Coordinates of N, CA, C and O in Angstrom, one line a residue:
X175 N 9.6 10.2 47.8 CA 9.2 10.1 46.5 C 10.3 9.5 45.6 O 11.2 10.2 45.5
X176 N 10.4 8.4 45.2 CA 10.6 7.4 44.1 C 11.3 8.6 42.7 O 10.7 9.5 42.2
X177 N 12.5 8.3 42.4 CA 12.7 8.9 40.8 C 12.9 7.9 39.8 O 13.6 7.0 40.1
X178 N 12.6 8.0 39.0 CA 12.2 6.5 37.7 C 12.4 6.8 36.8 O 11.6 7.6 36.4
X179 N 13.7 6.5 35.7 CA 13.7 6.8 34.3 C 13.4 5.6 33.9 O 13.8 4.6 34.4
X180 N 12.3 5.7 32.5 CA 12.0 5.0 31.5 C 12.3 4.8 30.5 O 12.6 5.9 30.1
X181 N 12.5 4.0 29.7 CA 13.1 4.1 28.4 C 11.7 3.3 27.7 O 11.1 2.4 28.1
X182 N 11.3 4.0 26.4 CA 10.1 3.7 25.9 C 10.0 3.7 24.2 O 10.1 4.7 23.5
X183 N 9.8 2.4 23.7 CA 10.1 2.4 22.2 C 8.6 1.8 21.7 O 7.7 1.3 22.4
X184 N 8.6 1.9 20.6 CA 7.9 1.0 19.2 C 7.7 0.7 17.9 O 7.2 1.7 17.4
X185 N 7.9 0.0 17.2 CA 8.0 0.4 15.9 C 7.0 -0.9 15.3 O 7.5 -1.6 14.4
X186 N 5.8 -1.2 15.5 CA 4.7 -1.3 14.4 C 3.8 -0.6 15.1 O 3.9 -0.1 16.2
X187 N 2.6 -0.8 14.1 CA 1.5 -0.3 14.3 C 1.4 1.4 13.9 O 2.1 1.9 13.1
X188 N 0.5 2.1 14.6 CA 0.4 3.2 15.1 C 1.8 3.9 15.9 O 1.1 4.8 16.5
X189 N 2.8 4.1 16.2 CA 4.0 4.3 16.9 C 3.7 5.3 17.7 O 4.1 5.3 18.9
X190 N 3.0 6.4 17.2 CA 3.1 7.9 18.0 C 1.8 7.4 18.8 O 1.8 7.5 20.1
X191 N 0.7 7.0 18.4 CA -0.4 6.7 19.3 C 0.0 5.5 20.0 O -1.0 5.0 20.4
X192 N 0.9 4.8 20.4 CA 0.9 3.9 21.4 C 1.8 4.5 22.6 O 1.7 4.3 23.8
X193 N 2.6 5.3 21.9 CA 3.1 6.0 22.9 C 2.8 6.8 23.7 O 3.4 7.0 24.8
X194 N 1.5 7.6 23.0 CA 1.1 8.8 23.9 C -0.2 7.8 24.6 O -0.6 8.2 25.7
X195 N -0.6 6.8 24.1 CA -1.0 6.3 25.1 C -0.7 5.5 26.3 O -1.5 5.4 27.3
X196 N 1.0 4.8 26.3 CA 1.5 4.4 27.3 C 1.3 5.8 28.4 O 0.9 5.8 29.6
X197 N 1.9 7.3 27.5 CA 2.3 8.1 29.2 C 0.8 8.3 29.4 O 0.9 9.1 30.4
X198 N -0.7 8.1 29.1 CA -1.7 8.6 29.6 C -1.8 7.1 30.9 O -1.9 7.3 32.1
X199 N -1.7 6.2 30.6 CA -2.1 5.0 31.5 C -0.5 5.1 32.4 O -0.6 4.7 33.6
X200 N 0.7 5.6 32.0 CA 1.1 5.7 33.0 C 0.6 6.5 34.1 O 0.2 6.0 35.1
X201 N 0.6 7.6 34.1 CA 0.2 9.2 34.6 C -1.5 8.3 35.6 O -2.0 8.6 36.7
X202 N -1.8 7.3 34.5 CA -3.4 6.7 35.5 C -3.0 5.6 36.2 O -3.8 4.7 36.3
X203 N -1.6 5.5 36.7 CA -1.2 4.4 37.2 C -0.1 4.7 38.6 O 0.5 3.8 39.2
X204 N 0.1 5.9 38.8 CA 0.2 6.3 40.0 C 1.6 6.9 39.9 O 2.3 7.0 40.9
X205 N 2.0 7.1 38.9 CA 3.1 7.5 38.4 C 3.1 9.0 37.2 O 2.6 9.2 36.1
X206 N 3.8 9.7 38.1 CA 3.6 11.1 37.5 C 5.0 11.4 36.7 O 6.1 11.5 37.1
X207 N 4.3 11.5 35.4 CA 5.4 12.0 34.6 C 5.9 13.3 34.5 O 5.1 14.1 34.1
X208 N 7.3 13.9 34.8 CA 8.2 14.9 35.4 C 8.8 15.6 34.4 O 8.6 16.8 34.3
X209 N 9.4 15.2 33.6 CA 10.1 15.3 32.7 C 10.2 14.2 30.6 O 10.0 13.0 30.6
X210 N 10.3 14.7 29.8 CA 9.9 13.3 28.4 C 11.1 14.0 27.6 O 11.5 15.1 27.7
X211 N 11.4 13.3 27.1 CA 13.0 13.6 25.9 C 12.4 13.6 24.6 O 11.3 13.2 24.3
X212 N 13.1 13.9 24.1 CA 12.4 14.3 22.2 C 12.4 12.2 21.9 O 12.9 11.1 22.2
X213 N 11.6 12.8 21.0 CA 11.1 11.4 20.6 C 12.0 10.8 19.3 O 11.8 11.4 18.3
X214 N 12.8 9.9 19.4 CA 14.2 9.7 18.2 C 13.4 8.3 17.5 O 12.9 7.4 18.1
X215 N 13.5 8.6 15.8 CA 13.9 7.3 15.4 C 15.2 6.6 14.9 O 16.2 7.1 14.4
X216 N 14.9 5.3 15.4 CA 16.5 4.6 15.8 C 16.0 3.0 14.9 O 15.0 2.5 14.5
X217 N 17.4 2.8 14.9 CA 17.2 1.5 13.9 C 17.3 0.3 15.0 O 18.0 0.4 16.0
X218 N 16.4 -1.1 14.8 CA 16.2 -1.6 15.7 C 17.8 -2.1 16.0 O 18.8 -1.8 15.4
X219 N 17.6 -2.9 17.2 CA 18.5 -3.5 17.8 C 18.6 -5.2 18.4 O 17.5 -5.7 18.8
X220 N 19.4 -5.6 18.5 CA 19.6 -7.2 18.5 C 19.0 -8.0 16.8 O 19.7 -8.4 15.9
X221 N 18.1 -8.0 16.8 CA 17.0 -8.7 15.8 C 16.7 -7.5 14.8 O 15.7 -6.8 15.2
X222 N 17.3 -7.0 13.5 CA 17.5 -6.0 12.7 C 16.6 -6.3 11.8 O 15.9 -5.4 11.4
X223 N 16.2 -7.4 11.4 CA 14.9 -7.8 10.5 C 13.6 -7.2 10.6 O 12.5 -7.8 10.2
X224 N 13.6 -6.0 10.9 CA 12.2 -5.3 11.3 C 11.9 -3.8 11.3 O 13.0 -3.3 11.4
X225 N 11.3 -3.1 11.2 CA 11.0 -1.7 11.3 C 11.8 -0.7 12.2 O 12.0 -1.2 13.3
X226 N 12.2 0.6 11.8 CA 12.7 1.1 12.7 C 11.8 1.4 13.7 O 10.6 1.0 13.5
X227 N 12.1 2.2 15.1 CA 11.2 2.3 16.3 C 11.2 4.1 16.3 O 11.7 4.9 15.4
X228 N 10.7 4.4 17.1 CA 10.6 5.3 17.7 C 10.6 5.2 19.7 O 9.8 4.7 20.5
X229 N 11.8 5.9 19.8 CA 12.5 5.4 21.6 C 12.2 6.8 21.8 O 11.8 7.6 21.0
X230 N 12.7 7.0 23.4 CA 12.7 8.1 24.4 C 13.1 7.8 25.4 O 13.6 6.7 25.6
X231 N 12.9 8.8 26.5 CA 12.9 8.6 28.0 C 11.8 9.5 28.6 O 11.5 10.6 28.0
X232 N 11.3 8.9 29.7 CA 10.4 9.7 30.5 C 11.5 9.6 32.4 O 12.4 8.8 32.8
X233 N 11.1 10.5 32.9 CA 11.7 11.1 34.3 C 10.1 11.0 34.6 O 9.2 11.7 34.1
X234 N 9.7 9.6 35.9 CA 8.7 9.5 36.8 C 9.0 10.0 38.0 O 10.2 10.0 38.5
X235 N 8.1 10.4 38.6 CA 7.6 10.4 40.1 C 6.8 9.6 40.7 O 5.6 9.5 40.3
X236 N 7.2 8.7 41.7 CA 6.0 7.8 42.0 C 6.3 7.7 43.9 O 7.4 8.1 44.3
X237 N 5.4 7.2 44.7 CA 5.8 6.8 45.7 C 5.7 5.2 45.6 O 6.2 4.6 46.5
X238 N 5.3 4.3 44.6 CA 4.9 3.1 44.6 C 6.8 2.5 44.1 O 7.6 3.2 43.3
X239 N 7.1 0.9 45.1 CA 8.2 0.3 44.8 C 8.8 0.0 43.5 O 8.1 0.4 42.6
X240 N 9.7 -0.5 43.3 CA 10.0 -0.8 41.8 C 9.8 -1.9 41.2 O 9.6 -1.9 40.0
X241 N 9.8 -3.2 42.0 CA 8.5 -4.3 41.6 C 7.7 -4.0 41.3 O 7.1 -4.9 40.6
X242 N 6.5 -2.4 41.8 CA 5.3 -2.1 41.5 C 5.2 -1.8 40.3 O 4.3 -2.1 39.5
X243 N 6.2 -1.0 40.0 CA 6.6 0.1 38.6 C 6.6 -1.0 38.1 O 5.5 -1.4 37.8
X244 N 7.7 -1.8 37.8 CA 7.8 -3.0 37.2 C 6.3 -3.6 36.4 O 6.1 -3.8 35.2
X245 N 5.3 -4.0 37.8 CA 4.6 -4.6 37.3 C 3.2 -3.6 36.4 O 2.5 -4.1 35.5
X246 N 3.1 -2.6 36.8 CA 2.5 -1.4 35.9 C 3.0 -1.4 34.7 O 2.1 -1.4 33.9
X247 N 4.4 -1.4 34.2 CA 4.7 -1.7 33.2 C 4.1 -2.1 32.4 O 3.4 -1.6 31.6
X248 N 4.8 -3.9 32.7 CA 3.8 -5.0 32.2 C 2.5 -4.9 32.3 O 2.0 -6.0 32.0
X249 N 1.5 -4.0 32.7 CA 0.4 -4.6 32.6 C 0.0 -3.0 31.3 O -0.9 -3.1 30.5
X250 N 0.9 -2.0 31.4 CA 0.6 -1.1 30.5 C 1.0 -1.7 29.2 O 0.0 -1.9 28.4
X251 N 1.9 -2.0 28.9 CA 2.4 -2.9 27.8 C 1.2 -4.1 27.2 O 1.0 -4.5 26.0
X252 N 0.8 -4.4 28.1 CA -0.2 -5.6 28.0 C -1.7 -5.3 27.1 O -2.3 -5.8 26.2
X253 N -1.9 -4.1 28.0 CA -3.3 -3.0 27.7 C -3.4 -2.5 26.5 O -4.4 -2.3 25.8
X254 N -2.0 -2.1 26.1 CA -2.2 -1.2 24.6 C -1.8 -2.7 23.4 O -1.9 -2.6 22.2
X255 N -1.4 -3.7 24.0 CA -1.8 -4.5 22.8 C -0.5 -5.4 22.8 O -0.6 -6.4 22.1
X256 N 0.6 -5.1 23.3 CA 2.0 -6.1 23.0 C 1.7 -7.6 23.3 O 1.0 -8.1 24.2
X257 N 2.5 -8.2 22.0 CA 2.8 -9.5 22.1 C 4.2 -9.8 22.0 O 4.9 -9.3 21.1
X258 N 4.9 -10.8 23.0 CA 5.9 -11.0 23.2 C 6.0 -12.1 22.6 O 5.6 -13.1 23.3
X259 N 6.5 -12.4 21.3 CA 6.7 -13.6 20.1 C 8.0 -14.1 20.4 O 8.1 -15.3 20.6
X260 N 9.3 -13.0 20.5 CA 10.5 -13.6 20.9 C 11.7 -12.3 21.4 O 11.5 -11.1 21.6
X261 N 13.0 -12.9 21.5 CA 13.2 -11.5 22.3 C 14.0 -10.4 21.2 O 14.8 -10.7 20.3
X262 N 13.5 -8.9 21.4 CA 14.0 -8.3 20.1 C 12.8 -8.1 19.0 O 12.8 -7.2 18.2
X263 N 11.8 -9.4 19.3 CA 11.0 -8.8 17.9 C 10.4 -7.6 18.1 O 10.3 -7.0 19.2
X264 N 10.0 -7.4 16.9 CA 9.0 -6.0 17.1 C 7.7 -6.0 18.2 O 7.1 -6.9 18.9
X265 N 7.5 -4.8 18.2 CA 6.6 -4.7 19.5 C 5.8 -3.4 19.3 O 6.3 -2.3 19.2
X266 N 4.6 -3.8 19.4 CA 3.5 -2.0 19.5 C 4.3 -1.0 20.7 O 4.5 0.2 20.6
X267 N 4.7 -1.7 21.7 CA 5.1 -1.0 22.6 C 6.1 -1.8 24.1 O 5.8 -2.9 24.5
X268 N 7.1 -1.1 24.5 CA 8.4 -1.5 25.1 C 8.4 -0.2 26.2 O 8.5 1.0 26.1
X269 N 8.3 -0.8 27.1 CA 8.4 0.1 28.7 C 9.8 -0.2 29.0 O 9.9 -1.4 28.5
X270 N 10.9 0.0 29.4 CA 12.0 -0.5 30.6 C 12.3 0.2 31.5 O 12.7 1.4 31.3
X271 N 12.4 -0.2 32.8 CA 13.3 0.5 34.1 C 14.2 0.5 33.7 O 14.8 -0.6 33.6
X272 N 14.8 1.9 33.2 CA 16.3 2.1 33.5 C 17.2 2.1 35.2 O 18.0 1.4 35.8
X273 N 16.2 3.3 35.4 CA 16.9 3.2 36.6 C 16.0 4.2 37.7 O 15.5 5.3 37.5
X274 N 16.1 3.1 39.1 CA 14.5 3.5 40.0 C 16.3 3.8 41.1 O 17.3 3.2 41.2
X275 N 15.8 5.4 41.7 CA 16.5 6.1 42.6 C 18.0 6.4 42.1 O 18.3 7.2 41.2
X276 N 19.1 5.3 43.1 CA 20.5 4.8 42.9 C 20.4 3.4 42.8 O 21.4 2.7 42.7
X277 N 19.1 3.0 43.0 CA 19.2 1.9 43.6 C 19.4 0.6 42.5 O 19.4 0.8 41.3
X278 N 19.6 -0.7 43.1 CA 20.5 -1.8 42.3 C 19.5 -3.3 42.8 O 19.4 -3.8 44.0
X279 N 18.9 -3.7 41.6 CA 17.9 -5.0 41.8 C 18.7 -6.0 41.1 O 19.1 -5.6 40.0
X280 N 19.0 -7.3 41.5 CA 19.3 -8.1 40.6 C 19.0 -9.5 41.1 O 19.6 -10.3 41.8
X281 N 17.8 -9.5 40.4 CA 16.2 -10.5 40.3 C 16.2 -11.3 39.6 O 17.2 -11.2 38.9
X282 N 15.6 -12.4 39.5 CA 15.5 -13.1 38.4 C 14.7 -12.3 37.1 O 15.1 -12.2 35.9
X283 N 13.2 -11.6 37.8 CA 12.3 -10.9 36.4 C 12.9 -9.4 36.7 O 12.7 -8.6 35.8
X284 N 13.5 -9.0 37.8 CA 13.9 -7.2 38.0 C 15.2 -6.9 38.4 O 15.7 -6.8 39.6
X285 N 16.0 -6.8 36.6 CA 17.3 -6.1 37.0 C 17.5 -4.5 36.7 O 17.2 -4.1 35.5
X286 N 17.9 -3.6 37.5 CA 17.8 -2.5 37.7 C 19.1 -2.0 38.5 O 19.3 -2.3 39.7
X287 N 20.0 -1.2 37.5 CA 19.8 -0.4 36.5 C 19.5 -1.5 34.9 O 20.0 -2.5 34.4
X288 N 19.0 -1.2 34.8 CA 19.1 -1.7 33.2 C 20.2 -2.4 32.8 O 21.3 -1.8 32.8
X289 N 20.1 -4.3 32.2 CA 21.7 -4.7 32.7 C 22.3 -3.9 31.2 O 23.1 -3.0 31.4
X290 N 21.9 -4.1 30.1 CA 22.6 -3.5 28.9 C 22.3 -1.9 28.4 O 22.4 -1.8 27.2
X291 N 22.0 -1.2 29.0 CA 21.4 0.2 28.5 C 22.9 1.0 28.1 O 23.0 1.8 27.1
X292 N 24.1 0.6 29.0 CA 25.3 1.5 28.5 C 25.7 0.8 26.8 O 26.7 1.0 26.2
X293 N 24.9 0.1 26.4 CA 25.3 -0.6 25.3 C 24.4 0.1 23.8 O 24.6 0.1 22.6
X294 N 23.6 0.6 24.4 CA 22.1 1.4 24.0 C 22.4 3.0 23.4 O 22.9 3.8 24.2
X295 N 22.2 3.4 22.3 CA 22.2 4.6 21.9 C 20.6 5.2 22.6 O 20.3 6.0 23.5
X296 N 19.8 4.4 21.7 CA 18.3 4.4 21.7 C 18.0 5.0 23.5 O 17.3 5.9 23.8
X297 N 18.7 4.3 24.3 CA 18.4 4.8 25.3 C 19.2 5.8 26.2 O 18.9 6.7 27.1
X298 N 20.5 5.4 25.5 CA 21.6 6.7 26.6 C 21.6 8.0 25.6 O 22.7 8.6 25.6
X299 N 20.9 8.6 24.9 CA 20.8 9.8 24.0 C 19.4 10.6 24.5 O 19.2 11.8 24.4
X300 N 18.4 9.7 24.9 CA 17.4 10.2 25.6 C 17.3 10.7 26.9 O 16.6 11.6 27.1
X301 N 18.3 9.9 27.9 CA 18.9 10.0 28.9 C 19.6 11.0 29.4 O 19.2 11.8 30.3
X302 N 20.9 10.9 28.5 CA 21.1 12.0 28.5 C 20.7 13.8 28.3 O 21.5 14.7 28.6
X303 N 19.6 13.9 27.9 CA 18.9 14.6 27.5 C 18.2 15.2 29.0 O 18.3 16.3 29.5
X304 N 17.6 14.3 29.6 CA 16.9 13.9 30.8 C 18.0 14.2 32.6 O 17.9 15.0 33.6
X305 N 18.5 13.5 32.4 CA 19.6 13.4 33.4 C 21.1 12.8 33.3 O 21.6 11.7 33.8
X306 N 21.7 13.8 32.5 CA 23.1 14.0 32.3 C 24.0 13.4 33.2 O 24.8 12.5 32.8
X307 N 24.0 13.9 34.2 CA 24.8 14.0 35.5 C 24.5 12.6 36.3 O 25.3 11.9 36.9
X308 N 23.4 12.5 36.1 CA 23.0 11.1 36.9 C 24.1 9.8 36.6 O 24.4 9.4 35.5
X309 N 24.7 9.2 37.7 CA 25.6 8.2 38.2 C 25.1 7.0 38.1 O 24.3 6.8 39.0
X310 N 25.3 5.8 37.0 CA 25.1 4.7 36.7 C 25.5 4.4 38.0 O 26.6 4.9 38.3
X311 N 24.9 3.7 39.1 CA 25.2 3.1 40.8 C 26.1 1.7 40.4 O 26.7 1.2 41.4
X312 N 26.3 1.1 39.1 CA 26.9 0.2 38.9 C 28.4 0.5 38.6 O 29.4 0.3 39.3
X313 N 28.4 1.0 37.1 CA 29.3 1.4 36.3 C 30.0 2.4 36.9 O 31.2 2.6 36.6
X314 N 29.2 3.1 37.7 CA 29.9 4.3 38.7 C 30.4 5.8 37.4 O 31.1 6.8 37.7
X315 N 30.2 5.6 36.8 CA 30.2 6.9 35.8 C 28.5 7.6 35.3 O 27.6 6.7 35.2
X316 N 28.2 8.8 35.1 CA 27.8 9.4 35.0 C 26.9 8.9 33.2 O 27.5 8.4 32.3
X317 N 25.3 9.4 33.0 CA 25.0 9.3 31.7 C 25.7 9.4 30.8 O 26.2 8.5 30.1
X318 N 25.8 10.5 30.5 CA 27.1 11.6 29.6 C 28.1 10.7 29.0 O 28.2 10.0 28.0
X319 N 28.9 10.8 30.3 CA 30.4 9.7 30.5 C 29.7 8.3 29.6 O 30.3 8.1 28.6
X320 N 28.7 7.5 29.9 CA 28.4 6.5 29.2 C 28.3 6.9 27.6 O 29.2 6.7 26.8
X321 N 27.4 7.3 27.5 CA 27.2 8.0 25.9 C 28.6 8.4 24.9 O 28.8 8.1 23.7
X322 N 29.2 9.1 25.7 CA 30.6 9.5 25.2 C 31.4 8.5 25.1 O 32.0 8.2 24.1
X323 N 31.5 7.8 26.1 CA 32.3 6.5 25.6 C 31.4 5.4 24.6 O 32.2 4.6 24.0
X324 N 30.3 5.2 24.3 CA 29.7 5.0 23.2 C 30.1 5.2 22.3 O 30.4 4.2 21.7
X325 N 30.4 6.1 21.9 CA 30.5 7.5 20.7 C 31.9 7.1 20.6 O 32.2 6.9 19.4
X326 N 32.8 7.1 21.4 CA 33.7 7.3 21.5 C 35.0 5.8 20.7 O 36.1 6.0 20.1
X327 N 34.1 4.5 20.9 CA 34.6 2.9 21.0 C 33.7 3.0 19.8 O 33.9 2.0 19.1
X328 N 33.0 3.5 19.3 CA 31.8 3.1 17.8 C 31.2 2.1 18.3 O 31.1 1.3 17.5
X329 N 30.6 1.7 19.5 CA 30.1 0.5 19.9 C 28.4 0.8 20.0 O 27.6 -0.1 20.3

């Protein structure tokens, strides 16, 4: 069995109903959600011209590959309504692979762990929450360790 952290944001529309409807089509998509982190609002990032979001993490169980997850994703994303205008704009809803097992993809459309998430509050505060201890397979340090050095550089 496959372990999968998600990182999952939105900030128009409806925010709390897109979300709870991402984890229902996840959960109908062969992927069992384990574990969910409190739900944070965070101010956007890259492209600041826009609404704050509401982010998280979810802890999956799946037996399906991480190109599959991948493309579940995209098609959950798709279903509840996202349009991809440009990169950073706003969005009803945002799925990302953080990170599937230990494992390390670097794809043209699937990089995994997540190439910028140590750069990410939005996602390493949820994470942390989730799985502390867990070993970035890149970075070779621990959630926590990322977060704290976050915190630590004001970056």
């Amino acid at each position: 069995m496959n372990t999968v952290y998600i990182s999952f944001g939105s900030n128009i529309g409806d925010r709390k109903k897109a979300i709870e409807e991402a984890f229902y089509l996840i959960e109908q998509n062969n992927m069992r959600i384990t574990k969910k982190s409190t739900i944070l609002e965070t101010e956007p990032y890259g492209y600041t011209e826009q609404p704050s979001f509401l982010n998280g993490a979810l802890e999956v169980k799946t037996d399906i590959s991480c190109r599959d997850v991948l493309e579940k994703l995209l098609y959950i994303e798709k279903e509840i309504g996202r349009v991809r205008k440009f990169k950073w704009g706003p969005r009803l809803i945002d799925l990302d692979i953080i990170f599937f097992n230990d494992e390390v993809y670097d794809e043209e459309d699937l990089k995994v762990p997540h190439p910028d998430m140590h750069n990410r509050d939005f996602v390493l505060k949820p994470l942390c929450e989730l799985c502390p201890n867990l070993i970035h397979p890149v970075l070779k340090k621990t959630v926590k360790e990322l977060l704290e050095h976050k915190i630590e550089t004001g970056g």
